[in-house]
Short mmCIF file of C-alpha atoms in Angstrom, two decimals:
data_model
loop_
_atom_site.label_atom_id
_atom_site.label_comp_id
_atom_site.label_asym_id
_atom_site.label_seq_id
_atom_site.Cartn_x
_atom_site.Cartn_y
_atom_site.Cartn_z
CA SER E 1479 14.88 -4.40 21.31
CA ALA E 1480 14.31 -7.72 20.26
CA GLY E 1481 14.58 -7.03 16.34
CA ILE E 1482 12.08 -7.72 13.69
CA THR E 1483 9.07 -8.34 15.87
CA MET E 1484 6.40 -8.40 13.15
CA ALA E 1485 6.39 -8.71 9.05
CA ASP E 1486 3.12 -8.75 6.90
CA GLN E 1487 2.49 -8.79 3.29
CA TRP E 1488 -0.93 -7.82 1.48
CA ARG E 1489 -2.23 -7.66 -1.56
CA ILE E 1490 -4.87 -6.34 -4.23
CA THR E 1491 -6.51 -9.69 -5.51
CA SER E 1492 -8.04 -8.05 -8.87
CA ASN E 1493 -7.86 -5.21 -11.05
CA LEU E 1494 -8.96 -1.55 -10.24
CA SER E 1495 -9.54 0.64 -13.24
CA SER E 1496 -9.53 4.48 -12.40
CA SER E 1497 -7.81 7.73 -12.68
CA SER E 1498 -8.04 8.41 -9.19
CA GLY E 1499 -9.03 7.49 -5.67
CA THR E 1500 -8.55 4.65 -2.75
CA PHE E 1501 -7.17 1.32 -2.83
CA SER E 1502 -10.17 0.35 -0.94
CA ALA E 1503 -11.51 -3.13 -2.08
CA ASN E 1504 -10.00 -6.55 -2.83
CA TRP E 1505 -7.19 -7.05 -0.23
CA GLU E 1506 -5.85 -10.11 1.07
CA ARG E 1507 -3.01 -11.07 3.15
CA THR E 1508 -0.29 -12.64 1.04
CA ASP E 1509 -0.74 -16.61 1.22
CA THR E 1510 1.74 -17.45 -1.53
CA GLU E 1511 4.99 -18.75 0.23
CA PHE E 1512 4.18 -16.67 2.80
CA ASP E 1513 3.03 -16.51 6.63
CA LYS E 1514 2.93 -13.22 8.65
CA LEU E 1515 5.17 -12.67 11.80
CA GLY E 1516 3.86 -11.65 15.12
CA THR E 1517 0.20 -10.36 15.02
CA GLY E 1518 0.11 -8.09 12.00
CA LEU E 1519 -2.32 -5.75 10.36
CA THR E 1520 -5.51 -5.39 10.18
CA GLU E 1521 -7.40 -3.99 7.24
CA SER E 1522 -10.91 -2.80 6.94
CA SER E 1523 -11.75 -1.09 3.43
CA GLY E 1524 -8.55 -0.14 2.47
CA VAL E 1525 -7.51 1.11 5.86
CA PHE E 1526 -5.04 -0.27 7.90
CA SER E 1527 -4.23 -0.64 11.76
CA PHE E 1528 -0.97 -1.38 13.48
CA PRO E 1529 -0.73 -4.18 15.93
CA SER E 1530 1.90 -2.46 18.57
CA ASN E 1531 3.59 0.67 18.95
CA GLY E 1532 7.39 0.97 17.52
CA LEU E 1533 9.37 1.68 14.23
CA TYR E 1534 7.81 0.14 10.79
CA LEU E 1535 8.90 -0.04 7.41
CA LEU E 1536 6.08 0.33 5.12
CA HIS E 1537 6.71 -0.54 1.25
CA PHE E 1538 3.95 -0.20 -1.21
CA HIS E 1539 4.51 -1.01 -4.96
CA SER E 1540 2.21 -1.16 -7.92
CA THR E 1541 1.82 -2.07 -11.66
CA GLY E 1542 -0.80 -0.53 -14.12
CA ALA E 1543 -1.49 0.05 -17.55
CA GLY E 1544 -3.47 2.71 -19.51
CA ASN E 1545 -4.10 4.27 -22.49
CA GLY E 1546 -1.52 6.99 -23.57
CA ASP E 1547 -1.39 8.08 -19.97
CA ARG E 1548 1.67 10.23 -18.67
CA TYR E 1549 1.82 9.45 -15.19
CA MET E 1550 0.30 7.24 -12.49
CA GLY E 1551 0.94 8.17 -8.72
CA LEU E 1552 0.88 6.76 -5.38
CA ILE E 1553 -0.10 8.78 -2.01
CA LEU E 1554 0.06 7.48 1.39
CA LYS E 1555 -2.58 8.87 4.11
CA VAL E 1556 -1.87 8.61 7.82
CA SER E 1557 -3.94 9.42 10.93
CA THR E 1558 -2.69 9.63 14.47
CA ASP E 1559 -6.29 10.73 15.68
CA ASN E 1560 -8.27 7.22 15.09
CA GLY E 1561 -9.61 8.00 11.15
CA SER E 1562 -10.73 11.57 12.22
CA SER E 1563 -8.26 13.17 9.86
CA TYR E 1564 -5.77 12.06 7.73
CA GLN E 1565 -2.60 13.75 6.23
CA THR E 1566 -0.35 13.04 3.20
CA ARG E 1567 2.91 11.40 4.50
CA ALA E 1568 4.40 10.03 1.55
CA GLU E 1569 4.07 10.40 -2.51
CA ASN E 1570 5.40 8.87 -5.68
CA TYR E 1571 4.34 9.57 -9.20
CA ALA E 1572 6.15 7.82 -12.30
CA SER E 1573 6.08 7.96 -15.93
CA VAL E 1574 4.52 5.58 -17.77
CA TYR E 1575 6.29 3.62 -20.78
CA ASN E 1576 4.14 4.11 -23.84
CA SER E 1577 4.10 1.33 -26.43
CA GLY E 1578 1.44 1.95 -28.91
CA ASN E 1579 -1.73 2.68 -27.71
CA ASN E 1580 -0.87 0.96 -24.06
CA THR E 1581 1.18 2.54 -21.44
CA TRP E 1582 2.80 0.64 -18.39
CA GLY E 1583 4.45 1.87 -15.28
CA ASN E 1584 5.21 0.55 -11.68
CA ALA E 1585 5.23 3.20 -8.81
CA SER E 1586 6.26 2.61 -5.15
CA ILE E 1587 6.54 3.91 -1.66
CA ASP E 1588 8.94 3.81 0.89
CA VAL E 1589 8.67 5.15 4.37
CA LEU E 1590 9.78 4.51 7.90
CA LEU E 1591 6.68 5.55 10.65
CA ASP E 1592 7.10 5.65 14.25
CA VAL E 1593 3.94 4.41 15.67
CA THR E 1594 3.61 5.89 19.13
CA ASN E 1595 0.07 5.25 20.27
CA TYR E 1596 -1.09 2.10 17.63
CA SER E 1597 -4.95 2.42 18.54
CA ASN E 1598 -5.32 5.89 17.00
CA PHE E 1599 -2.86 5.36 14.32
CA LYS E 1600 -4.21 4.04 10.68
CA PHE E 1601 -3.16 4.43 7.15
CA TYR E 1602 -4.56 3.94 3.63
CA PHE E 1603 -3.21 4.46 -0.35
CA ASN E 1604 -4.66 6.55 -2.62
CA HIS E 1605 -3.78 6.62 -6.50
CA SER E 1606 -3.89 9.19 -9.19
CA SER E 1607 -3.20 9.34 -12.52
CA SER E 1608 -3.59 11.77 -15.80
CA GLY E 1609 -6.12 8.96 -17.11
CA THR E 1610 -7.91 6.04 -16.32
CA ILE E 1611 -5.25 3.50 -15.17
CA THR E 1612 -5.74 -0.62 -14.65
CA TRP E 1613 -3.88 -1.00 -11.19
CA TYR E 1614 -3.07 -4.91 -11.88
CA GLY E 1615 -4.44 -6.85 -9.22
CA ASP E 1616 -4.02 -10.96 -8.76
CA THR E 1617 -4.79 -13.55 -5.70
CA ASN E 1618 -1.82 -15.82 -6.60
CA ASN E 1619 0.75 -12.81 -7.48
CA THR E 1620 1.38 -9.47 -6.08
CA TRP E 1621 1.14 -6.86 -8.86
CA THR E 1622 -0.11 -4.21 -6.07
CA GLY E 1623 0.59 -4.78 -2.65
CA LEU E 1624 2.35 -3.59 1.05
CA TYR E 1625 4.28 -5.09 2.80
CA THR E 1626 5.41 -4.10 6.27
CA LEU E 1627 7.87 -4.75 9.02
CA ARG E 1628 8.40 -3.28 12.75
CA ILE E 1629 12.07 -2.91 13.14
CA GLY E 1630 12.08 -2.14 16.43
CA ASP E 1631 11.43 -0.37 19.44
CA THR E 1632 10.77 3.67 19.74
#
C-alpha cells in the first residue's frame, strides 16, 4: 500500500436552521490553508462520492445553537447501490450546554468505510434535534464540515 493517497475537506458555508433533515446545500471544498491531496471527493446536493476503492476515514463535526434544546445529533447514511437505498452507518447525539435561553453544542462522527465499488458507493449526513438548531456554517472557518482520508488499500 502507498499510504495516504487522498485527503479532502469540505464545509458548510452558511448557517442552516432546522430540527431535522439533510445537510444538502452550501457545501464547498475548504480553501483556507488547504488543497486536496489526490482526486478528492465529489459532491452533489450534499451527497458525496469517492474517487477510488480503498479504506477511508471520515470525520464529520458540527457546531450549533438553539433555544432551550436538549440534544443535537448527526446521522451518516451510506449507499452501496448508487443511491437506490441508504442505510444508517453511524450516529452521534450530544447534549447541549444551556446558557440562559441559548444552548450550544458540538457533535461528531468518526467512521472507517471499506469502499469496494466506488462507482456505486455514496454517503450523506442527516441532522436531528429536540428543537430547531442553527448549525453554523462559514466560508472562511469550518464550524460544520467533513474531512476524509484514504488510508490504504483493502
